[in-house]
Short mmCIF file of C-alpha atoms and ligand atoms in Angstrom, two decimals:
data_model
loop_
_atom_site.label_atom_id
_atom_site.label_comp_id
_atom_site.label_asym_id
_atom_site.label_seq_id
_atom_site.Cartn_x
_atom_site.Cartn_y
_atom_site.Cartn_z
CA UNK A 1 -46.26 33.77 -52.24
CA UNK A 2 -46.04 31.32 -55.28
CA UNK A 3 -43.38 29.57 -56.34
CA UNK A 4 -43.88 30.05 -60.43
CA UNK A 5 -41.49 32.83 -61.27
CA UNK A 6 -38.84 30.67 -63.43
CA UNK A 7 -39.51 29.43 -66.70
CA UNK A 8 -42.39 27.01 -66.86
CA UNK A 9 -42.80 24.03 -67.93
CA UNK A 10 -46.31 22.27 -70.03
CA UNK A 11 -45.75 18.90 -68.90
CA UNK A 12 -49.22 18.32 -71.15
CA UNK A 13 -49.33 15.23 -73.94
CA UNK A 14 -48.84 17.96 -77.19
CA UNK A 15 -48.19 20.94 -77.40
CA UNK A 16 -44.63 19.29 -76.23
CA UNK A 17 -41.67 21.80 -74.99
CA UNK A 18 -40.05 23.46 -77.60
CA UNK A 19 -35.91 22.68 -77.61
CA UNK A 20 -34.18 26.40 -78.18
CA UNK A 21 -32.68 25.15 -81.20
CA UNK A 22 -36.14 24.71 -82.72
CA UNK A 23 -36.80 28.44 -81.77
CA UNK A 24 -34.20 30.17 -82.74
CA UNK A 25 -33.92 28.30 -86.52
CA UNK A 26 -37.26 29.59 -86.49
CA UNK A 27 -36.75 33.31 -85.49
CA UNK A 28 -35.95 34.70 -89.13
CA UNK A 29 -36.69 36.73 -91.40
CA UNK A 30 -39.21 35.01 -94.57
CA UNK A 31 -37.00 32.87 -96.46
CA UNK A 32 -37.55 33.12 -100.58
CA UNK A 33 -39.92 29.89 -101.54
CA UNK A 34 -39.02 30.04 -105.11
CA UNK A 35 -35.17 29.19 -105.20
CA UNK A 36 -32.23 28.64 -102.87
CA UNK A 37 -32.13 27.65 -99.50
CA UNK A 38 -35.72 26.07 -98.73
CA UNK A 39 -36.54 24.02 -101.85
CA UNK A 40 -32.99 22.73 -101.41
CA UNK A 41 -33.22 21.29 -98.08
CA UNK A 42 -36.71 19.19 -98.86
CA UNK A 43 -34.90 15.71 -99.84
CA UNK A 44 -32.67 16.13 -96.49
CA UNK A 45 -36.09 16.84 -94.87
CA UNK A 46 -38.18 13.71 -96.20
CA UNK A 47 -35.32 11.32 -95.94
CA UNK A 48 -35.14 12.38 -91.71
CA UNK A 49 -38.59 12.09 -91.27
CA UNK A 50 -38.46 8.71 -93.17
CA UNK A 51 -35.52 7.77 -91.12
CA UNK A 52 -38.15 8.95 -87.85
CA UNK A 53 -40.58 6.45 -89.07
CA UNK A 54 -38.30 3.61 -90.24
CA UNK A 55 -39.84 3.96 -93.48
CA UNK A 56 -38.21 3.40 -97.25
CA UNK A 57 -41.49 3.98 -98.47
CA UNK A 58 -43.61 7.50 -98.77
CA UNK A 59 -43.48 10.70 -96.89
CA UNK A 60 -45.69 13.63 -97.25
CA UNK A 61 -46.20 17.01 -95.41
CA UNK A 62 -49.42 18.88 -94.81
CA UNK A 63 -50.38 22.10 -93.27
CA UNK A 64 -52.71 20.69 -90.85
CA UNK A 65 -52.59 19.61 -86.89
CA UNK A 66 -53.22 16.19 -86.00
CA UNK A 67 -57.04 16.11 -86.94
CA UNK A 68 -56.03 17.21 -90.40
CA UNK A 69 -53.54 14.31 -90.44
CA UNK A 70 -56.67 11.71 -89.69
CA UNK A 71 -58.56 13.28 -93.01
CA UNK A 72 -55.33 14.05 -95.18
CA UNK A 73 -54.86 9.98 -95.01
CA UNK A 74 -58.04 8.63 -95.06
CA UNK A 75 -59.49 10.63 -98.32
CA UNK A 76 -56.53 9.04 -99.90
CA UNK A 77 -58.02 5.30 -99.42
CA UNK A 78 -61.62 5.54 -98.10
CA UNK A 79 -64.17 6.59 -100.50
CA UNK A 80 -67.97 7.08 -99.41
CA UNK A 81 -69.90 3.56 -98.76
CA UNK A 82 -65.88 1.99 -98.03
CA UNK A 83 -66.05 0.23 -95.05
CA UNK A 84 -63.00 0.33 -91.87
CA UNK A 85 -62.50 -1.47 -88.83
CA UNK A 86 -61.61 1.28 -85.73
CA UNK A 87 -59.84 -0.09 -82.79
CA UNK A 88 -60.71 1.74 -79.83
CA UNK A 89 -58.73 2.27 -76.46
CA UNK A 90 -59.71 5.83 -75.65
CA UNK A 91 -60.56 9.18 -77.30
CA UNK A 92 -58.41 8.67 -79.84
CA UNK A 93 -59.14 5.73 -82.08
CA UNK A 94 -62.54 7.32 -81.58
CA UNK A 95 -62.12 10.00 -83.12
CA UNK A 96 -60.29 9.22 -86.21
CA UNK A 97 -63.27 6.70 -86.91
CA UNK A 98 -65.20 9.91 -86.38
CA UNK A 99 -62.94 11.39 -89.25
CA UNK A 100 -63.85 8.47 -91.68
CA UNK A 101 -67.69 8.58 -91.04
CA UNK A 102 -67.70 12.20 -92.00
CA UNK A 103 -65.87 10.84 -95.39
CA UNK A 104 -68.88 8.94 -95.16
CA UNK A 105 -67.11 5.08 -94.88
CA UNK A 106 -68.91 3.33 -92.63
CA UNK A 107 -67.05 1.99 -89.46
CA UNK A 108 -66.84 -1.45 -87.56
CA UNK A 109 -65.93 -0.53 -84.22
CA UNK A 110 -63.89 -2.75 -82.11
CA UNK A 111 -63.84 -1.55 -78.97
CA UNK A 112 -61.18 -2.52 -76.11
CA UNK A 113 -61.82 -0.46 -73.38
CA UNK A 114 -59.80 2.20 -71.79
CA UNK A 115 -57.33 0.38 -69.84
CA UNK A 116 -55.35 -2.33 -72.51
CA UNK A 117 -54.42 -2.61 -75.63
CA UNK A 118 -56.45 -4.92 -78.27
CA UNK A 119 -55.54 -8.46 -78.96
CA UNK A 120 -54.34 -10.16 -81.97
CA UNK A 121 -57.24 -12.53 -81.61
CA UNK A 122 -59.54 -9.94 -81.27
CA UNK A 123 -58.51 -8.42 -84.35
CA UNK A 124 -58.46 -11.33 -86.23
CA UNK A 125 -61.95 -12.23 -85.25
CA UNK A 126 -63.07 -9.25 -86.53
CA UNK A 127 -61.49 -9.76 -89.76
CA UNK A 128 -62.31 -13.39 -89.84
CA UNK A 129 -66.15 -12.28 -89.45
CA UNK A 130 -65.58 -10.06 -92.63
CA UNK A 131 -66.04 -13.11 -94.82
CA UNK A 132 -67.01 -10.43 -98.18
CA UNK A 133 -63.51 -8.82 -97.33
CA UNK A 134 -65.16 -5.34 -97.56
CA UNK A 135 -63.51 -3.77 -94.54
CA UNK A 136 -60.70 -1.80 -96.44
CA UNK A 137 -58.65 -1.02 -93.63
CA UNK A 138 -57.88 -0.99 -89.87
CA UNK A 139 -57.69 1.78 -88.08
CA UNK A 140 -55.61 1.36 -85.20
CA UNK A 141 -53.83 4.39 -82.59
CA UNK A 142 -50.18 3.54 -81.70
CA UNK A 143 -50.46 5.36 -78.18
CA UNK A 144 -54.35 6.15 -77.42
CA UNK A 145 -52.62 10.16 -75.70
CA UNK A 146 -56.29 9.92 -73.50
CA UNK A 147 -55.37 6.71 -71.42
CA UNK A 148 -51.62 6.13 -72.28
CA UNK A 149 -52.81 2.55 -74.10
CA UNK A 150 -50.24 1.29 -76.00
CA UNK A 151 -51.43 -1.17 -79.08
CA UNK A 152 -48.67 -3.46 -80.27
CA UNK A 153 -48.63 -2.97 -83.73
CA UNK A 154 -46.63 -6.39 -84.99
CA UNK A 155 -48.90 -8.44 -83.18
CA UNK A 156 -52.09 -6.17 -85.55
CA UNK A 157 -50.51 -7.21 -88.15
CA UNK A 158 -49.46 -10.54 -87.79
CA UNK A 159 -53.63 -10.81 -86.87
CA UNK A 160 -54.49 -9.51 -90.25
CA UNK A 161 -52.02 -12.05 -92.23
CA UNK A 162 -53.62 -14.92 -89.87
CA UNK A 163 -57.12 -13.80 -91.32
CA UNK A 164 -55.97 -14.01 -94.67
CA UNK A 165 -57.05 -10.47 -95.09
CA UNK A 166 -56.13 -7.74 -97.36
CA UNK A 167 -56.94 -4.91 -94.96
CA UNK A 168 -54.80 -2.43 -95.23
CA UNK A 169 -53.43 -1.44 -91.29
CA UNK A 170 -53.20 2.23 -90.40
CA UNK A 171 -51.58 3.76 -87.40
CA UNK A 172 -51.87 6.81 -85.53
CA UNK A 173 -48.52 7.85 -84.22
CA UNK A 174 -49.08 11.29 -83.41
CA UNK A 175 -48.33 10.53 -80.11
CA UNK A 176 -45.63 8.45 -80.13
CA UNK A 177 -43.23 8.86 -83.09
CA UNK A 178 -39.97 10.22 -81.67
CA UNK A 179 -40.78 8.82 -78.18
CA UNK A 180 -41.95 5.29 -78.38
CA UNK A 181 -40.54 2.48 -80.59
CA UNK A 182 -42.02 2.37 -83.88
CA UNK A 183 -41.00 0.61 -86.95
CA UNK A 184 -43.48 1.51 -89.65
CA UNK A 185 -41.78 -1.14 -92.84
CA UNK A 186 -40.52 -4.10 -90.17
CA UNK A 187 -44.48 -3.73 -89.01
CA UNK A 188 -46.03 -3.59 -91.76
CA UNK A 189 -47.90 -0.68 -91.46
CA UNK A 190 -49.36 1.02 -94.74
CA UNK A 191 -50.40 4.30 -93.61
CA UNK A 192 -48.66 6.55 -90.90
CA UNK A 193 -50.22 9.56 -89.67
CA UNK A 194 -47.96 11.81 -87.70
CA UNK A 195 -47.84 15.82 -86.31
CA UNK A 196 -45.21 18.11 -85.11
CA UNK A 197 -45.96 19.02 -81.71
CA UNK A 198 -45.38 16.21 -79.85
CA UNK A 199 -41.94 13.88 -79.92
CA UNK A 200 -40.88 16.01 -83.11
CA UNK A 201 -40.69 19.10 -80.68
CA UNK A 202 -42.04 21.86 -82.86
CA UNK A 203 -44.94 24.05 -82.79
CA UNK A 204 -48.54 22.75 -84.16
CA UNK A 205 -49.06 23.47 -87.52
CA UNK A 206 -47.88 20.13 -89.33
CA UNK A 207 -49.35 16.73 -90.24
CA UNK A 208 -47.45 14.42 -91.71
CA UNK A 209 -48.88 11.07 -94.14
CA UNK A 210 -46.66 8.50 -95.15
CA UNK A 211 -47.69 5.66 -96.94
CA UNK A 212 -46.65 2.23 -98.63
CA UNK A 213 -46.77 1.56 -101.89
CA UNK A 214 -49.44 -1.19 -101.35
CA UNK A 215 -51.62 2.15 -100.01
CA UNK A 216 -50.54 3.96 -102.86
CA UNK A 217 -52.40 0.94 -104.99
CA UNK A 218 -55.43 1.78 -103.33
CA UNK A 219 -55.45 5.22 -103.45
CA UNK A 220 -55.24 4.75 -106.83
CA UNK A 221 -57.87 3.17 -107.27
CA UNK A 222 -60.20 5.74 -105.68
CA UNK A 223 -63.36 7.13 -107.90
CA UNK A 224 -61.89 10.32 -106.84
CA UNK A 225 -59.64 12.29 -104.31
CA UNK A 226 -59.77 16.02 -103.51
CA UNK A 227 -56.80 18.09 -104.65
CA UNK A 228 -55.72 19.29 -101.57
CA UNK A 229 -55.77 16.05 -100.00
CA UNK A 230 -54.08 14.04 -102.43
CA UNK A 231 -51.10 12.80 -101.49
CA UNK A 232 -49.83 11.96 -104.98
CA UNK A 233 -48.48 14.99 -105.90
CA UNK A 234 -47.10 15.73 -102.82
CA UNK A 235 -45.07 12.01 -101.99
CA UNK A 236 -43.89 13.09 -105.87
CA UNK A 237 -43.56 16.44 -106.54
CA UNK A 238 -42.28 18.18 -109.84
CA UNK A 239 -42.01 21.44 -108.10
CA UNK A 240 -41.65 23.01 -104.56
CA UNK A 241 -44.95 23.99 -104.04
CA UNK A 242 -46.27 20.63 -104.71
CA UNK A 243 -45.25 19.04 -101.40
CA UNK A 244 -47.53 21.43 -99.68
CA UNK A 245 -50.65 22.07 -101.87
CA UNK A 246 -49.43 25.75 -102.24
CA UNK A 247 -47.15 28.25 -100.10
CA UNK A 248 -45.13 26.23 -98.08
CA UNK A 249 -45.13 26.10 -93.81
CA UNK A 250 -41.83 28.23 -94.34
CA UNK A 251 -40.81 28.59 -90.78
CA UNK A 252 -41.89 24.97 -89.44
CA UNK A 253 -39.57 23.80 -91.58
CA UNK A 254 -36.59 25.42 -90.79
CA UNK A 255 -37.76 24.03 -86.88
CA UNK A 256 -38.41 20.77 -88.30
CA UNK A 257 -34.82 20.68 -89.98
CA UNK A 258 -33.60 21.65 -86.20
CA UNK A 259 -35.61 18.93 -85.07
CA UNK A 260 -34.83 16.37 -87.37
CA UNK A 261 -30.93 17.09 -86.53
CA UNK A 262 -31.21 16.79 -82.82
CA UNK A 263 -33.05 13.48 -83.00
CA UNK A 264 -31.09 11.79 -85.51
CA UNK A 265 -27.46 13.32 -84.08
CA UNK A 266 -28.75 11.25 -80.34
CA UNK A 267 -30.01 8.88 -82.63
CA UNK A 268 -33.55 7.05 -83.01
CA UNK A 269 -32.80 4.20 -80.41
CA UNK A 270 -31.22 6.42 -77.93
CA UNK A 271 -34.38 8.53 -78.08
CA UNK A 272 -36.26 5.87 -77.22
CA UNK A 273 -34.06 4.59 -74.67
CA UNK A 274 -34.18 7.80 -72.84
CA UNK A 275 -38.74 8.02 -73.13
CA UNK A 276 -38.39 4.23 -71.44
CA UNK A 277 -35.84 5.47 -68.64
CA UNK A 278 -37.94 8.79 -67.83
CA UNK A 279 -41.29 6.85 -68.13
CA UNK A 280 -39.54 4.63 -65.98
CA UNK A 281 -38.50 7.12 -63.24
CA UNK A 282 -42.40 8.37 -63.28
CA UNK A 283 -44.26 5.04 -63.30
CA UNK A 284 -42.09 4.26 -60.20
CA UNK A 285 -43.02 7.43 -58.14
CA UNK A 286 -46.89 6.62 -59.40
CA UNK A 287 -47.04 3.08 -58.22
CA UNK A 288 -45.04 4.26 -54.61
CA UNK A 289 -47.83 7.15 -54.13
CA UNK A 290 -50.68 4.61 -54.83
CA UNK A 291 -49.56 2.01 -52.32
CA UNK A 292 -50.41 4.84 -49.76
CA UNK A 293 -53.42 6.55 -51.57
CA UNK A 294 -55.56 7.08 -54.26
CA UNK A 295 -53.22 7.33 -57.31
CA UNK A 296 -53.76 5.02 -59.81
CA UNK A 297 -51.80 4.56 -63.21
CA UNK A 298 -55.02 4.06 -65.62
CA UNK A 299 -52.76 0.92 -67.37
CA UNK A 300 -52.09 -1.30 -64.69
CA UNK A 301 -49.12 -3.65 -67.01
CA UNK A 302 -46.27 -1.48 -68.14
CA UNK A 303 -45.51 -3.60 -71.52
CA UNK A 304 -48.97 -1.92 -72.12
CA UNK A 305 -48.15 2.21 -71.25
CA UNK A 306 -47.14 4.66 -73.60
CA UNK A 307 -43.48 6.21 -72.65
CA UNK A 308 -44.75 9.66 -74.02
CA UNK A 309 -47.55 9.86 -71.58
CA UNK A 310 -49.16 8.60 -68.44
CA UNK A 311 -52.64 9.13 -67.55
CA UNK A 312 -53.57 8.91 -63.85
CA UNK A 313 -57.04 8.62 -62.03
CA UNK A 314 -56.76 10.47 -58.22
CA UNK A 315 -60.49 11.16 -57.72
CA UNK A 316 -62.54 14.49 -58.04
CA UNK A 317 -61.68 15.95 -54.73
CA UNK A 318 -58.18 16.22 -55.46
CA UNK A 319 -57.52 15.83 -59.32
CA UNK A 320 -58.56 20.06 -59.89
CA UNK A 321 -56.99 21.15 -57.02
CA UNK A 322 -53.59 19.18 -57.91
CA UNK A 323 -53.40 20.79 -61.71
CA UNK A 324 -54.61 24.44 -59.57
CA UNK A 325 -51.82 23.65 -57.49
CA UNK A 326 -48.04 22.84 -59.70
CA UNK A 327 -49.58 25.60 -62.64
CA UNK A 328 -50.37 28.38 -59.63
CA UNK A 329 -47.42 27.21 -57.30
CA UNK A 330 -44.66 25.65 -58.81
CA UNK A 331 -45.11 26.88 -63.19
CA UNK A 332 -45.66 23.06 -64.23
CA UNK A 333 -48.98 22.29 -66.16
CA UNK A 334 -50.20 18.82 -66.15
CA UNK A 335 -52.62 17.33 -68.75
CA UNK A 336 -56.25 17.25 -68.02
CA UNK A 337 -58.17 14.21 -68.12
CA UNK A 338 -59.60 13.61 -71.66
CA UNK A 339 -62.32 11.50 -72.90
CA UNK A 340 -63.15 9.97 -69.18
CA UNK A 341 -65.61 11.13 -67.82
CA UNK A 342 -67.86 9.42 -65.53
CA UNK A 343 -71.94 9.83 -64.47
CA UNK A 344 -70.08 10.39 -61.00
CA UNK A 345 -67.31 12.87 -62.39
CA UNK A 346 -68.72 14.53 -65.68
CA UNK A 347 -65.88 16.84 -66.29
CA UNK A 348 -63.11 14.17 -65.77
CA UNK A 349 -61.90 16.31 -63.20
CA UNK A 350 -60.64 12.60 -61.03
CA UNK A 351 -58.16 12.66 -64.27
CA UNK A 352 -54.80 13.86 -64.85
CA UNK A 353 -51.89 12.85 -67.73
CA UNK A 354 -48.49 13.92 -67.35
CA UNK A 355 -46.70 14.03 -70.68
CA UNK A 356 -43.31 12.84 -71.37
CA UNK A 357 -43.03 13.18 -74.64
CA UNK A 358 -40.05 14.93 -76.88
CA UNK A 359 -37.70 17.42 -75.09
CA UNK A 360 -37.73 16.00 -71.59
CA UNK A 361 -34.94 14.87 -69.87
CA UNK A 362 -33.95 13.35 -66.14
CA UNK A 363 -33.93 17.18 -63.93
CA UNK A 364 -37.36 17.84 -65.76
CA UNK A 365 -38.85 14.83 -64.98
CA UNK A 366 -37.46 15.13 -61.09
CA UNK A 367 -38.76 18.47 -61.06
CA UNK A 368 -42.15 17.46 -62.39
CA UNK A 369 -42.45 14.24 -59.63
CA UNK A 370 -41.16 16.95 -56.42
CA UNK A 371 -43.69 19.16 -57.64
CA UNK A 372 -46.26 16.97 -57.14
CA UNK A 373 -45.16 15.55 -54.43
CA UNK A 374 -45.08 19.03 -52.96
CA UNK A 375 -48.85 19.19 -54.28
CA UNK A 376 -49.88 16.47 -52.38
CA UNK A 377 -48.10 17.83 -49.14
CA UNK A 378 -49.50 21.06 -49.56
CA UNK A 379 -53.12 19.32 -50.34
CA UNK A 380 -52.98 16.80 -47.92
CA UNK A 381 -53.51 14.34 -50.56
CA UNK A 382 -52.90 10.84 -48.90
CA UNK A 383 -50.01 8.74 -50.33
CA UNK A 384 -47.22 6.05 -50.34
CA UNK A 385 -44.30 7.44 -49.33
CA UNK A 386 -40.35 6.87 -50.88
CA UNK A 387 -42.33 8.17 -54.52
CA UNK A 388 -39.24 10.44 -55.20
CA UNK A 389 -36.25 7.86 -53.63
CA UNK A 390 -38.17 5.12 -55.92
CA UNK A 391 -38.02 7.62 -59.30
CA UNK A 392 -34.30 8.12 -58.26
CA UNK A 393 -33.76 4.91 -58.18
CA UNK A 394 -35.38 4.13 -61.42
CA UNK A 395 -33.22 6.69 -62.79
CA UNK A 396 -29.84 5.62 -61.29
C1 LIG B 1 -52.73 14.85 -80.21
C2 LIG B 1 -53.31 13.64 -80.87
C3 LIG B 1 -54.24 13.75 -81.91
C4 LIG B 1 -54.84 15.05 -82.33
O1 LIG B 1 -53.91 15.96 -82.78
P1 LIG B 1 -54.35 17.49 -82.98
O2 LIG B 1 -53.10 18.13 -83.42
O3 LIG B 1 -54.85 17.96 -81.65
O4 LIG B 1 -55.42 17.52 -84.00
C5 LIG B 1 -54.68 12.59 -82.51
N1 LIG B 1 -54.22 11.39 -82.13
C6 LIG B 1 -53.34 11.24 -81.12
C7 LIG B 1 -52.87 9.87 -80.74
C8 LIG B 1 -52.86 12.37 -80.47
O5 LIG B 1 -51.98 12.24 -79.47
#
């Protein structure tokens, strides 16, 4: 007899759990998109996501998932034979390079591996070697979501002042805005590509682009841009429709709006306060089960781990079985393994991520930690034991 029944929980890096306040400002009937309510509430909505991003600068919205994010931002500033620089730590910064070959810019990979973050003096070698300054810009992820890498974005662009270059530095936050610290002016970041479904709790369905006005320079400067992805009009609209190409995302908004409020009323710092705590509580019942067995936290130095998700390694035999086990026995879904696969393990099935990002709090992450443990009793998985007394304690 399983022990599912309840409501579950996707404990999976994006989709992220939806808070009820999300879903029922969504459950309505269509709003009008030509007066009243919805066009009103667009400055309250670009000023909270700005506030999300600790941005002054520009904020647009697409239609789009994260993947449409990647492309919205790069047709604004790479044009074809443009050349970028793509720091890898995973699946990630892969793919948005991926995203800016098909724009056809050519890319300079510089690749860190899958277990830390890159270097300042990496970077800055890279950009030192660049002595034609063609590389436009960097391409960098904030949290890599496939192996929990996080890149510390001041020190990327403190590298590209010390090579006197005029790069501009792009981050991926689509996994970490809303749970990680991020300060997109203080950084100096020029381009910010975000989505709903992870720390901003609501369903897939929108990207979001913001920009500086140095980017906006560039993009400017571009022999051309298509319509749709143009961010001009939308960072500046004349008209409602603008902001979104065409018919607006009419009921993402109103959970975005529900969103916005929750995060802002606990307040940006407290949001983050609470990712580190929970991450915290889980990194301590990882590192007590891998004194006694095979779990191992893929980043081995926490100043390097995401708080909105940690990817594990337990090996093949028991990495299936354990997901088989908390979705079949106890409703809780844990994240696959993405983007490592082995010759020894070519479905990644040694892998596992739990995600922590968005609505989570202390009883969910307790619940998610006893589940596994009770996965690993009911598996025989060996183990350190005190995981759960050592999350506890994390907690207290
Ligand atoms: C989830 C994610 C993406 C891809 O987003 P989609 O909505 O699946 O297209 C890209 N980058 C990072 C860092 C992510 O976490």
């Amino acid at each position: 007899m399983s022990a599912s029944g309840g409501r579950e929980y996707l404990a999976i890096p994006g989709p992220s759990v939806m808070p009820d306040a999300v879903l029922r400002a969504m459950h309505r009937a269509s709003p009008n998109i030509y007066a009243g309510e919805l066009p009103d509430m667009m400055p309250e909505l670009i000023s909270g996501l700005k506030a999300v991003a600790r941005t002054e600068q520009n904020a647009t919205i697409y239609i789009a998932n994260g993947h449409g994010a990647w492309e919205a931002a790069l047709s604004n500033i790479l044009a074809e034979g443009d050349q970028a620089l793509g720091i890898y730590n995973g699946r990630f910064g892969v793919g948005w390079a991926e995203v800016a070959r098909g724009l056809g810019a050519e890319v300079i990979p510089l690749d860190c591996g899958l277990k830390t973050p890159a270097t300042g003096e990496a970077l800055e070698a890279a950009l030192r070697a660049d002595t034609a300054g063609k590389i436009k810009v960097v391409l960098c992820t904030h949290v890599d979501t496939s192996t929990s890498v996080k890149n510390n974005i001041a020190e990327m662009r403190a590298a590209i002042d010390a090579a006197g270059h005029d790069a501009l530095l792009a981050v991926d936050c689509i996994a970490s805005l809303g749970c990680d610290h991020f300060e997109m002016d203080a950084w100096g970041v020029d381009v910010m590509v975000a989505a709903s479904q992870k720390g901003l709790m609501v369903p897939p369905g929108l990207g979001f682009v913001f920009f500086s006005d140095k980017a906006a320079a560039v993009r400017a400067a571009m022999p051309r841009v298509s319509l749709y992805w143009d961010w001009t009009p939308r960072a500046n609209p004349q008209a409602f429709w603008q902001y979104f190409a065409g018919t607006a995302p009419t009921h993402h908004l109103y959970g975005l709006q529900a969103s916005l409020e929750m995060l802002h009323s606990e307040g940006m710092e407290a949001v983050w306060a609470r990712h580190a705590r929970m991450a915290g509580a889980i990194w301590a019942a990882c590192e007590t089960w891998g004194q006694g067995g095979p779990l191992k936290l893929n980043v081995a130095e926490r100043t390097h781990r995401s708080c909105a998700v940690t990817a594990l390694h337990i090996g093949v035999e028991h990495g299936l079985r354990l997901r088989q086990w908390t979705e079949g026995e106890a409703g809780l879904t844990l994240g696959i393994g993405l983007g490592m696969s082995t010759p020894e393990d070519p479905e990644g099935n040694g892998f596992f991520r739990i995600g922590h990002m968005g609505h989570i709090n202390a009883q969910m992450v307790m619940g998610t930690l006893g589940s596994i443990e009770a996965a690993f009793s009911s598996l025989n998985v060996p183990r350190g034991s005190g995981a759960l007394e050592a999350a506890a304690a994390a907690l207290a």
